[in-house]
Amino acid sequence: EVQLVESGGGLVQPGGSLRLSCTASGFIFSSHWMNWVRQAPGKGLEWVANINQDGSVKHYVDSVKGRFTISRDNAKNSLYLQMDSLKTEDTAVYYCARHPGDQSALFDYWGQGTLATVSS
Amino acid sequence: DIQMTQSPSTLSTSVGDRVTITCRASQSISTWLAWYQQKPGKAPKLLIYKASSLESGVPSRFSGSGSGTEFTLTISSLQPDDFATYYCQQYNSYSLTFGGGTKVEIK
């Protein structure tokens, strides 16, 4: 069974940093592109970033470029999101999500999410 | 970036009704479109990919159609478990973008 479990959320002040983690199981992690997708409270879904199988290719939404860094450790079946220079508008539930094996950029499995709150 | 516009934003309906949700793209995305269902406090669930292909395990009352810039998600006979918010997503090009969502609620 595919499982994605996020952790690392919490309360941080504006300008601060947070590192999210996602641990994967039930599939060959190193064979899939992986993503972070977020959802602000009461709002819709926003794709944040993705990374290819070996970590050599990364894409970001414009609003986080230069502030967020996606990375992965295939030996640990783990995905990360380093979030720096956080703004109040980054407050959201952050989901880890997988692209399917055919590399289509849709999301076939999602974690349960971790809440990051940016507030003073 | 490609903008995705869903309509309506809210749909008040009843069990057994036929439901149609529309998603429009700001430019052609061929059939690179997915639909998701999200219930409160839960992660989204993939329903439809490549505009009209049903994800494994999804009931056949769900169907998708369209190409280019206009797409629809249809629920042929709404069941109690289907009251949720539905999102479309384009994966033709980066940035990957979602529609604003359609909340299907009980009339």
PDB file of N, CA, C and O in Angstrom, chain A residues 23-96:
ATOM      1  N   THR A  23       7.855  10.984   4.310  1.00  0.00           N
ATOM      2  CA  THR A  23       8.420   9.642   4.239  1.00  0.00           C
ATOM      3  C   THR A  23       7.487   8.754   3.445  1.00  0.00           C
ATOM      4  O   THR A  23       6.284   8.696   3.719  1.00  0.00           O
ATOM      5  N   ALA A  24       8.050   8.091   2.453  1.00  0.00           N
ATOM      6  CA  ALA A  24       7.262   7.268   1.534  1.00  0.00           C
ATOM      7  C   ALA A  24       7.471   5.781   1.798  1.00  0.00           C
ATOM      8  O   ALA A  24       8.556   5.351   2.204  1.00  0.00           O
ATOM      9  N   SER A  25       6.431   5.010   1.530  1.00  0.00           N
ATOM     10  CA  SER A  25       6.530   3.557   1.626  1.00  0.00           C
ATOM     11  C   SER A  25       5.520   2.922   0.688  1.00  0.00           C
ATOM     12  O   SER A  25       4.577   3.583   0.233  1.00  0.00           O
ATOM     13  N   GLY A  26       5.741   1.654   0.392  1.00  0.00           N
ATOM     14  CA  GLY A  26       4.786   0.907  -0.420  1.00  0.00           C
ATOM     15  C   GLY A  26       5.002   1.013  -1.909  1.00  0.00           C
ATOM     16  O   GLY A  26       4.197   0.485  -2.688  1.00  0.00           O
ATOM     17  N   PHE A  27       6.059   1.707  -2.335  1.00  0.00           N
ATOM     18  CA  PHE A  27       6.372   1.805  -3.759  1.00  0.00           C
ATOM     19  C   PHE A  27       7.856   2.127  -3.904  1.00  0.00           C
ATOM     20  O   PHE A  27       8.526   2.452  -2.912  1.00  0.00           O
ATOM     21  N   ILE A  28       8.349   2.053  -5.133  1.00  0.00           N
ATOM     22  CA  ILE A  28       9.761   2.339  -5.382  1.00  0.00           C
ATOM     23  C   ILE A  28       9.928   3.849  -5.495  1.00  0.00           C
ATOM     24  O   ILE A  28       9.711   4.440  -6.565  1.00  0.00           O
ATOM     25  N   PHE A  29      10.300   4.463  -4.384  1.00  0.00           N
ATOM     26  CA  PHE A  29      10.354   5.927  -4.279  1.00  0.00           C
ATOM     27  C   PHE A  29      11.241   6.527  -5.359  1.00  0.00           C
ATOM     28  O   PHE A  29      10.894   7.542  -5.965  1.00  0.00           O
ATOM     29  N   SER A  30      12.369   5.903  -5.628  1.00  0.00           N
ATOM     30  CA  SER A  30      13.356   6.462  -6.555  1.00  0.00           C
ATOM     31  C   SER A  30      12.889   6.438  -8.009  1.00  0.00           C
ATOM     32  O   SER A  30      13.587   6.949  -8.891  1.00  0.00           O
ATOM     33  N   SER A  31      11.723   5.860  -8.275  1.00  0.00           N
ATOM     34  CA  SER A  31      11.206   5.786  -9.646  1.00  0.00           C
ATOM     35  C   SER A  31      10.196   6.885  -9.969  1.00  0.00           C
ATOM     36  O   SER A  31       9.677   6.925 -11.095  1.00  0.00           O
ATOM     37  N   HIS A  32       9.880   7.730  -9.009  1.00  0.00           N
ATOM     38  CA  HIS A  32       8.798   8.704  -9.191  1.00  0.00           C
ATOM     39  C   HIS A  32       9.243  10.141  -8.958  1.00  0.00           C
ATOM     40  O   HIS A  32       9.999  10.432  -8.030  1.00  0.00           O
ATOM     41  N   TRP A  33       8.734  11.044  -9.820  1.00  0.00           N
ATOM     42  CA  TRP A  33       8.755  12.460  -9.485  1.00  0.00           C
ATOM     43  C   TRP A  33       7.899  12.642  -8.223  1.00  0.00           C
ATOM     44  O   TRP A  33       6.873  11.985  -8.053  1.00  0.00           O
ATOM     45  N   MET A  34       8.293  13.614  -7.389  1.00  0.00           N
ATOM     46  CA  MET A  34       7.552  13.908  -6.172  1.00  0.00           C
ATOM     47  C   MET A  34       7.278  15.399  -6.069  1.00  0.00           C
ATOM     48  O   MET A  34       8.008  16.223  -6.634  1.00  0.00           O
ATOM     49  N   ASN A  35       6.226  15.741  -5.318  1.00  0.00           N
ATOM     50  CA  ASN A  35       5.725  17.109  -5.266  1.00  0.00           C
ATOM     51  C   ASN A  35       5.368  17.565  -3.858  1.00  0.00           C
ATOM     52  O   ASN A  35       5.091  16.743  -2.975  1.00  0.00           O
ATOM     53  N   TRP A  36       5.284  18.868  -3.724  1.00  0.00           N
ATOM     54  CA  TRP A  36       4.610  19.512  -2.609  1.00  0.00           C
ATOM     55  C   TRP A  36       3.467  20.356  -3.179  1.00  0.00           C
ATOM     56  O   TRP A  36       3.672  21.117  -4.133  1.00  0.00           O
ATOM     57  N   VAL A  37       2.298  20.184  -2.598  1.00  0.00           N
ATOM     58  CA  VAL A  37       1.100  20.940  -2.957  1.00  0.00           C
ATOM     59  C   VAL A  37       0.545  21.518  -1.663  1.00  0.00           C
ATOM     60  O   VAL A  37       0.512  20.820  -0.645  1.00  0.00           O
ATOM     61  N   ARG A  38       0.103  22.767  -1.679  1.00  0.00           N
ATOM     62  CA  ARG A  38      -0.391  23.367  -0.452  1.00  0.00           C
ATOM     63  C   ARG A  38      -1.815  23.862  -0.591  1.00  0.00           C
ATOM     64  O   ARG A  38      -2.323  24.058  -1.697  1.00  0.00           O
ATOM     65  N   GLN A  39      -2.434  24.074   0.577  1.00  0.00           N
ATOM     66  CA  GLN A  39      -3.810  24.546   0.611  1.00  0.00           C
ATOM     67  C   GLN A  39      -3.957  25.480   1.816  1.00  0.00           C
ATOM     68  O   GLN A  39      -3.901  25.032   2.965  1.00  0.00           O
ATOM     69  N   ALA A  40      -4.104  26.767   1.536  1.00  0.00           N
ATOM     70  CA  ALA A  40      -4.335  27.732   2.597  1.00  0.00           C
ATOM     71  C   ALA A  40      -5.687  27.464   3.247  1.00  0.00           C
ATOM     72  O   ALA A  40      -6.589  26.907   2.606  1.00  0.00           O
ATOM     73  N   PRO A  41      -5.870  27.835   4.503  1.00  0.00           N
ATOM     74  CA  PRO A  41      -7.123  27.553   5.204  1.00  0.00           C
ATOM     75  C   PRO A  41      -8.334  28.064   4.439  1.00  0.00           C
ATOM     76  O   PRO A  41      -8.413  29.250   4.091  1.00  0.00           O
ATOM     77  N   GLY A  42      -9.261  27.167   4.154  1.00  0.00           N
ATOM     78  CA  GLY A  42     -10.485  27.522   3.458  1.00  0.00           C
ATOM     79  C   GLY A  42     -10.321  27.847   1.988  1.00  0.00           C
ATOM     80  O   GLY A  42     -11.278  28.307   1.342  1.00  0.00           O
ATOM     81  N   LYS A  43      -9.148  27.610   1.438  1.00  0.00           N
ATOM     82  CA  LYS A  43      -8.864  27.962   0.035  1.00  0.00           C
ATOM     83  C   LYS A  43      -8.641  26.722  -0.820  1.00  0.00           C
ATOM     84  O   LYS A  43      -8.748  25.593  -0.355  1.00  0.00           O
ATOM     85  N   GLY A  44      -8.292  26.950  -2.086  1.00  0.00           N
ATOM     86  CA  GLY A  44      -8.069  25.862  -3.021  1.00  0.00           C
ATOM     87  C   GLY A  44      -6.646  25.332  -2.975  1.00  0.00           C
ATOM     88  O   GLY A  44      -5.830  25.713  -2.136  1.00  0.00           O
ATOM     89  N   LEU A  45      -6.369  24.448  -3.924  1.00  0.00           N
ATOM     90  CA  LEU A  45      -5.076  23.784  -3.995  1.00  0.00           C
ATOM     91  C   LEU A  45      -4.087  24.591  -4.827  1.00  0.00           C
ATOM     92  O   LEU A  45      -4.456  25.174  -5.856  1.00  0.00           O
ATOM     93  N   GLU A  46      -2.830  24.597  -4.390  1.00  0.00           N
ATOM     94  CA  GLU A  46      -1.767  25.272  -5.139  1.00  0.00           C
ATOM     95  C   GLU A  46      -0.542  24.368  -5.177  1.00  0.00           C
ATOM     96  O   GLU A  46       0.016  24.018  -4.132  1.00  0.00           O
ATOM     97  N   TRP A  47      -0.116  24.002  -6.389  1.00  0.00           N
ATOM     98  CA  TRP A  47       1.125  23.252  -6.546  1.00  0.00           C
ATOM     99  C   TRP A  47       2.295  24.156  -6.172  1.00  0.00           C
ATOM    100  O   TRP A  47       2.325  25.334  -6.541  1.00  0.00           O
ATOM    101  N   VAL A  48       3.264  23.616  -5.424  1.00  0.00           N
ATOM    102  CA  VAL A  48       4.389  24.406  -4.931  1.00  0.00           C
ATOM    103  C   VAL A  48       5.694  24.069  -5.665  1.00  0.00           C
ATOM    104  O   VAL A  48       6.402  24.972  -6.140  1.00  0.00           O
ATOM    105  N   ALA A  49       6.020  22.780  -5.734  1.00  0.00           N
ATOM    106  CA  ALA A  49       7.304  22.392  -6.318  1.00  0.00           C
ATOM    107  C   ALA A  49       7.305  20.905  -6.620  1.00  0.00           C
ATOM    108  O   ALA A  49       6.520  20.141  -6.034  1.00  0.00           O
ATOM    109  N   ASN A  50       8.159  20.499  -7.546  1.00  0.00           N
ATOM    110  CA  ASN A  50       8.402  19.075  -7.745  1.00  0.00           C
ATOM    111  C   ASN A  50       9.855  18.808  -8.068  1.00  0.00           C
ATOM    112  O   ASN A  50      10.645  19.731  -8.317  1.00  0.00           O
ATOM    113  N   ILE A  51      10.205  17.528  -8.030  1.00  0.00           N
ATOM    114  CA  ILE A  51      11.589  17.109  -8.204  1.00  0.00           C
ATOM    115  C   ILE A  51      11.592  15.766  -8.920  1.00  0.00           C
ATOM    116  O   ILE A  51      10.732  14.906  -8.660  1.00  0.00           O
ATOM    117  N   ASN A  52      12.555  15.580  -9.825  1.00  0.00           N
ATOM    118  CA  ASN A  52      12.589  14.329 -10.572  1.00  0.00           C
ATOM    119  C   ASN A  52      13.233  13.216  -9.747  1.00  0.00           C
ATOM    120  O   ASN A  52      13.607  13.402  -8.584  1.00  0.00           O
ATOM    121  N   GLN A  53      13.369  12.070 -10.388  1.00  0.00           N
ATOM    122  CA  GLN A  53      13.738  10.870  -9.657  1.00  0.00           C
ATOM    123  C   GLN A  53      15.103  10.960  -8.969  1.00  0.00           C
ATOM    124  O   GLN A  53      15.263  10.490  -7.836  1.00  0.00           O
ATOM    125  N   ASP A  54      16.087  11.571  -9.620  1.00  0.00           N
ATOM    126  CA  ASP A  54      17.429  11.632  -9.016  1.00  0.00           C
ATOM    127  C   ASP A  54      17.757  12.998  -8.426  1.00  0.00           C
ATOM    128  O   ASP A  54      18.888  13.236  -7.988  1.00  0.00           O
ATOM    129  N   GLY A  55      16.776  13.890  -8.412  1.00  0.00           N
ATOM    130  CA  GLY A  55      16.980  15.196  -7.796  1.00  0.00           C
ATOM    131  C   GLY A  55      17.652  16.219  -8.682  1.00  0.00           C
ATOM    132  O   GLY A  55      17.966  17.316  -8.219  1.00  0.00           O
ATOM    133  N   SER A  56      17.860  15.899  -9.945  1.00  0.00           N
ATOM    134  CA  SER A  56      18.602  16.805 -10.821  1.00  0.00           C
ATOM    135  C   SER A  56      17.724  17.865 -11.489  1.00  0.00           C
ATOM    136  O   SER A  56      18.239  18.847 -12.023  1.00  0.00           O
ATOM    137  N   VAL A  57      16.405  17.674 -11.470  1.00  0.00           N
ATOM    138  CA  VAL A  57      15.478  18.618 -12.088  1.00  0.00           C
ATOM    139  C   VAL A  57      14.421  19.022 -11.055  1.00  0.00           C
ATOM    140  O   VAL A  57      13.823  18.168 -10.403  1.00  0.00           O
ATOM    141  N   LYS A  58      14.238  20.332 -10.920  1.00  0.00           N
ATOM    142  CA  LYS A  58      13.268  20.853  -9.950  1.00  0.00           C
ATOM    143  C   LYS A  58      12.473  21.971 -10.609  1.00  0.00           C
ATOM    144  O   LYS A  58      13.015  22.733 -11.428  1.00  0.00           O
ATOM    145  N   HIS A  59      11.203  22.063 -10.258  1.00  0.00           N
ATOM    146  CA  HIS A  59      10.358  23.159 -10.708  1.00  0.00           C
ATOM    147  C   HIS A  59       9.671  23.768  -9.498  1.00  0.00           C
ATOM    148  O   HIS A  59       9.352  23.061  -8.533  1.00  0.00           O
ATOM    149  N   TYR A  60       9.420  25.082  -9.575  1.00  0.00           N
ATOM    150  CA  TYR A  60       8.775  25.796  -8.472  1.00  0.00           C
ATOM    151  C   TYR A  60       7.705  26.736  -9.018  1.00  0.00           C
ATOM    152  O   TYR A  60       7.844  27.287 -10.121  1.00  0.00           O
ATOM    153  N   VAL A  61       6.677  26.970  -8.232  1.00  0.00           N
ATOM    154  CA  VAL A  61       5.741  28.039  -8.542  1.00  0.00           C
ATOM    155  C   VAL A  61       6.464  29.368  -8.287  1.00  0.00           C
ATOM    156  O   VAL A  61       7.342  29.452  -7.404  1.00  0.00           O
ATOM    157  N   ASP A  62       6.122  30.384  -9.049  1.00  0.00           N
ATOM    158  CA  ASP A  62       6.853  31.658  -8.970  1.00  0.00           C
ATOM    159  C   ASP A  62       6.881  32.237  -7.561  1.00  0.00           C
ATOM    160  O   ASP A  62       7.879  32.829  -7.140  1.00  0.00           O
ATOM    161  N   SER A  63       5.789  32.083  -6.817  1.00  0.00           N
ATOM    162  CA  SER A  63       5.661  32.741  -5.518  1.00  0.00           C
ATOM    163  C   SER A  63       6.635  32.207  -4.468  1.00  0.00           C
ATOM    164  O   SER A  63       6.806  32.834  -3.414  1.00  0.00           O
ATOM    165  N   VAL A  64       7.276  31.070  -4.716  1.00  0.00           N
ATOM    166  CA  VAL A  64       8.210  30.517  -3.726  1.00  0.00           C
ATOM    167  C   VAL A  64       9.644  30.446  -4.257  1.00  0.00           C
ATOM    168  O   VAL A  64      10.556  30.077  -3.506  1.00  0.00           O
ATOM    169  N   LYS A  65       9.846  30.797  -5.512  1.00  0.00           N
ATOM    170  CA  LYS A  65      11.199  30.728  -6.079  1.00  0.00           C
ATOM    171  C   LYS A  65      12.153  31.604  -5.287  1.00  0.00           C
ATOM    172  O   LYS A  65      11.855  32.749  -4.961  1.00  0.00           O
ATOM    173  N   GLY A  66      13.310  31.036  -4.961  1.00  0.00           N
ATOM    174  CA  GLY A  66      14.309  31.768  -4.197  1.00  0.00           C
ATOM    175  C   GLY A  66      14.125  31.681  -2.703  1.00  0.00           C
ATOM    176  O   GLY A  66      15.011  32.090  -1.934  1.00  0.00           O
ATOM    177  N   ARG A  67      12.969  31.160  -2.261  1.00  0.00           N
ATOM    178  CA  ARG A  67      12.712  31.033  -0.824  1.00  0.00           C
ATOM    179  C   ARG A  67      12.581  29.569  -0.377  1.00  0.00           C
ATOM    180  O   ARG A  67      12.974  29.225   0.738  1.00  0.00           O
ATOM    181  N   PHE A  68      12.006  28.744  -1.237  1.00  0.00           N
ATOM    182  CA  PHE A  68      11.791  27.326  -0.907  1.00  0.00           C
ATOM    183  C   PHE A  68      12.752  26.474  -1.728  1.00  0.00           C
ATOM    184  O   PHE A  68      13.063  26.792  -2.878  1.00  0.00           O
ATOM    185  N   THR A  69      13.183  25.348  -1.126  1.00  0.00           N
ATOM    186  CA  THR A  69      14.040  24.394  -1.824  1.00  0.00           C
ATOM    187  C   THR A  69      13.504  22.983  -1.604  1.00  0.00           C
ATOM    188  O   THR A  69      13.351  22.544  -0.461  1.00  0.00           O
ATOM    189  N   ILE A  70      13.233  22.295  -2.706  1.00  0.00           N
ATOM    190  CA  ILE A  70      12.786  20.911  -2.630  1.00  0.00           C
ATOM    191  C   ILE A  70      14.006  20.005  -2.797  1.00  0.00           C
ATOM    192  O   ILE A  70      14.922  20.324  -3.564  1.00  0.00           O
ATOM    193  N   SER A  71      14.015  18.900  -2.058  1.00  0.00           N
ATOM    194  CA  SER A  71      15.109  17.941  -2.183  1.00  0.00           C
ATOM    195  C   SER A  71      14.594  16.556  -1.812  1.00  0.00           C
ATOM    196  O   SER A  71      13.479  16.412  -1.322  1.00  0.00           O
ATOM    197  N   ARG A  72      15.415  15.556  -2.052  1.00  0.00           N
ATOM    198  CA  ARG A  72      15.020  14.192  -1.727  1.00  0.00           C
ATOM    199  C   ARG A  72      16.237  13.369  -1.349  1.00  0.00           C
ATOM    200  O   ARG A  72      17.358  13.687  -1.743  1.00  0.00           O
ATOM    201  N   ASP A  73      15.987  12.300  -0.583  1.00  0.00           N
ATOM    202  CA  ASP A  73      17.017  11.336  -0.227  1.00  0.00           C
ATOM    203  C   ASP A  73      16.439   9.966  -0.544  1.00  0.00           C
ATOM    204  O   ASP A  73      15.622   9.433   0.231  1.00  0.00           O
ATOM    205  N   ASN A  74      16.810   9.408  -1.683  1.00  0.00           N
ATOM    206  CA  ASN A  74      16.224   8.137  -2.110  1.00  0.00           C
ATOM    207  C   ASN A  74      16.618   6.987  -1.182  1.00  0.00           C
ATOM    208  O   ASN A  74      15.872   6.012  -1.055  1.00  0.00           O
ATOM    209  N   ALA A  75      17.767   7.077  -0.535  1.00  0.00           N
ATOM    210  CA  ALA A  75      18.188   6.031   0.391  1.00  0.00           C
ATOM    211  C   ALA A  75      17.281   5.974   1.618  1.00  0.00           C
ATOM    212  O   ALA A  75      17.132   4.934   2.261  1.00  0.00           O
ATOM    213  N   LYS A  76      16.674   7.118   1.928  1.00  0.00           N
ATOM    214  CA  LYS A  76      15.785   7.199   3.090  1.00  0.00           C
ATOM    215  C   LYS A  76      14.318   7.270   2.682  1.00  0.00           C
ATOM    216  O   LYS A  76      13.456   7.474   3.535  1.00  0.00           O
ATOM    217  N   ASN A  77      14.043   7.132   1.376  1.00  0.00           N
ATOM    218  CA  ASN A  77      12.659   7.242   0.874  1.00  0.00           C
ATOM    219  C   ASN A  77      11.987   8.511   1.381  1.00  0.00           C
ATOM    220  O   ASN A  77      10.821   8.486   1.806  1.00  0.00           O
ATOM    221  N   SER A  78      12.708   9.600   1.322  1.00  0.00           N
ATOM    222  CA  SER A  78      12.214  10.838   1.910  1.00  0.00           C
ATOM    223  C   SER A  78      12.293  12.018   0.969  1.00  0.00           C
ATOM    224  O   SER A  78      13.234  12.151   0.181  1.00  0.00           O
ATOM    225  N   LEU A  79      11.304  12.881   1.087  1.00  0.00           N
ATOM    226  CA  LEU A  79      11.187  14.134   0.337  1.00  0.00           C
ATOM    227  C   LEU A  79      11.196  15.275   1.355  1.00  0.00           C
ATOM    228  O   LEU A  79      10.662  15.132   2.452  1.00  0.00           O
ATOM    229  N   TYR A  80      11.786  16.390   0.964  1.00  0.00           N
ATOM    230  CA  TYR A  80      11.901  17.520   1.882  1.00  0.00           C
ATOM    231  C   TYR A  80      11.471  18.819   1.198  1.00  0.00           C
ATOM    232  O   TYR A  80      11.526  18.949  -0.023  1.00  0.00           O
ATOM    233  N   LEU A  81      11.070  19.775   2.036  1.00  0.00           N
ATOM    234  CA  LEU A  81      10.833  21.141   1.560  1.00  0.00           C
ATOM    235  C   LEU A  81      11.410  22.093   2.595  1.00  0.00           C
ATOM    236  O   LEU A  81      10.885  22.192   3.708  1.00  0.00           O
ATOM    237  N   GLN A  82      12.504  22.748   2.234  1.00  0.00           N
ATOM    238  CA  GLN A  82      13.101  23.768   3.087  1.00  0.00           C
ATOM    239  C   GLN A  82      12.429  25.095   2.741  1.00  0.00           C
ATOM    240  O   GLN A  82      12.505  25.549   1.596  1.00  0.00           O
ATOM    241  N   MET A  83      11.790  25.695   3.738  1.00  0.00           N
ATOM    242  CA  MET A  83      11.051  26.930   3.510  1.00  0.00           C
ATOM    243  C   MET A  83      11.728  28.053   4.312  1.00  0.00           C
ATOM    244  O   MET A  83      11.752  28.004   5.544  1.00  0.00           O
ATOM    245  N   ASP A  84      12.295  29.014   3.614  1.00  0.00           N
ATOM    246  CA  ASP A  84      12.975  30.157   4.239  1.00  0.00           C
ATOM    247  C   ASP A  84      12.222  31.443   3.927  1.00  0.00           C
ATOM    248  O   ASP A  84      11.376  31.486   3.033  1.00  0.00           O
ATOM    249  N   SER A  85      12.563  32.493   4.661  1.00  0.00           N
ATOM    250  CA  SER A  85      11.929  33.809   4.452  1.00  0.00           C
ATOM    251  C   SER A  85      10.421  33.689   4.377  1.00  0.00           C
ATOM    252  O   SER A  85       9.779  34.232   3.473  1.00  0.00           O
ATOM    253  N   LEU A  86       9.865  32.988   5.321  1.00  0.00           N
ATOM    254  CA  LEU A  86       8.431  32.695   5.281  1.00  0.00           C
ATOM    255  C   LEU A  86       7.585  33.940   5.449  1.00  0.00           C
ATOM    256  O   LEU A  86       7.933  34.881   6.179  1.00  0.00           O
ATOM    257  N   LYS A  87       6.454  33.930   4.757  1.00  0.00           N
ATOM    258  CA  LYS A  87       5.494  35.030   4.788  1.00  0.00           C
ATOM    259  C   LYS A  87       4.173  34.504   5.345  1.00  0.00           C
ATOM    260  O   LYS A  87       3.895  33.291   5.293  1.00  0.00           O
ATOM    261  N   THR A  88       3.339  35.415   5.817  1.00  0.00           N
ATOM    262  CA  THR A  88       2.052  34.983   6.369  1.00  0.00           C
ATOM    263  C   THR A  88       1.232  34.239   5.315  1.00  0.00           C
ATOM    264  O   THR A  88       0.483  33.312   5.650  1.00  0.00           O
ATOM    265  N   GLU A  89       1.394  34.623   4.061  1.00  0.00           N
ATOM    266  CA  GLU A  89       0.629  33.970   2.994  1.00  0.00           C
ATOM    267  C   GLU A  89       1.116  32.560   2.667  1.00  0.00           C
ATOM    268  O   GLU A  89       0.521  31.873   1.840  1.00  0.00           O
ATOM    269  N   ASP A  90       2.190  32.112   3.313  1.00  0.00           N
ATOM    270  CA  ASP A  90       2.639  30.726   3.164  1.00  0.00           C
ATOM    271  C   ASP A  90       1.916  29.788   4.123  1.00  0.00           C
ATOM    272  O   ASP A  90       2.115  28.566   4.059  1.00  0.00           O
ATOM    273  N   THR A  91       1.096  30.348   4.999  1.00  0.00           N
ATOM    274  CA  THR A  91       0.313  29.517   5.923  1.00  0.00           C
ATOM    275  C   THR A  91      -0.608  28.587   5.137  1.00  0.00           C
ATOM    276  O   THR A  91      -1.412  29.043   4.319  1.00  0.00           O
ATOM    277  N   ALA A  92      -0.468  27.293   5.373  1.00  0.00           N
ATOM    278  CA  ALA A  92      -1.231  26.307   4.604  1.00  0.00           C
ATOM    279  C   ALA A  92      -0.984  24.911   5.148  1.00  0.00           C
ATOM    280  O   ALA A  92      -0.016  24.676   5.886  1.00  0.00           O
ATOM    281  N   VAL A  93      -1.845  23.995   4.743  1.00  0.00           N
ATOM    282  CA  VAL A  93      -1.539  22.578   4.860  1.00  0.00           C
ATOM    283  C   VAL A  93      -0.690  22.210   3.650  1.00  0.00           C
ATOM    284  O   VAL A  93      -1.062  22.532   2.510  1.00  0.00           O
ATOM    285  N   TYR A  94       0.430  21.576   3.901  1.00  0.00           N
ATOM    286  CA  TYR A  94       1.343  21.168   2.832  1.00  0.00           C
ATOM    287  C   TYR A  94       1.229  19.659   2.646  1.00  0.00           C
ATOM    288  O   TYR A  94       1.437  18.881   3.583  1.00  0.00           O
ATOM    289  N   TYR A  95       0.885  19.280   1.419  1.00  0.00           N
ATOM    290  CA  TYR A  95       0.748  17.873   1.076  1.00  0.00           C
ATOM    291  C   TYR A  95       1.943  17.418   0.245  1.00  0.00           C
ATOM    292  O   TYR A  95       2.389  18.129  -0.669  1.00  0.00           O
ATOM    293  N   CYS A  96       2.409  16.237   0.537  1.00  0.00           N
ATOM    294  CA  CYS A  96       3.361  15.535  -0.307  1.00  0.00           C
ATOM    295  C   CYS A  96       2.533  14.712  -1.297  1.00  0.00           C
ATOM    296  O   CYS A  96       1.529  14.094  -0.899  1.00  0.00           O
TER     297      CYS A  96
END
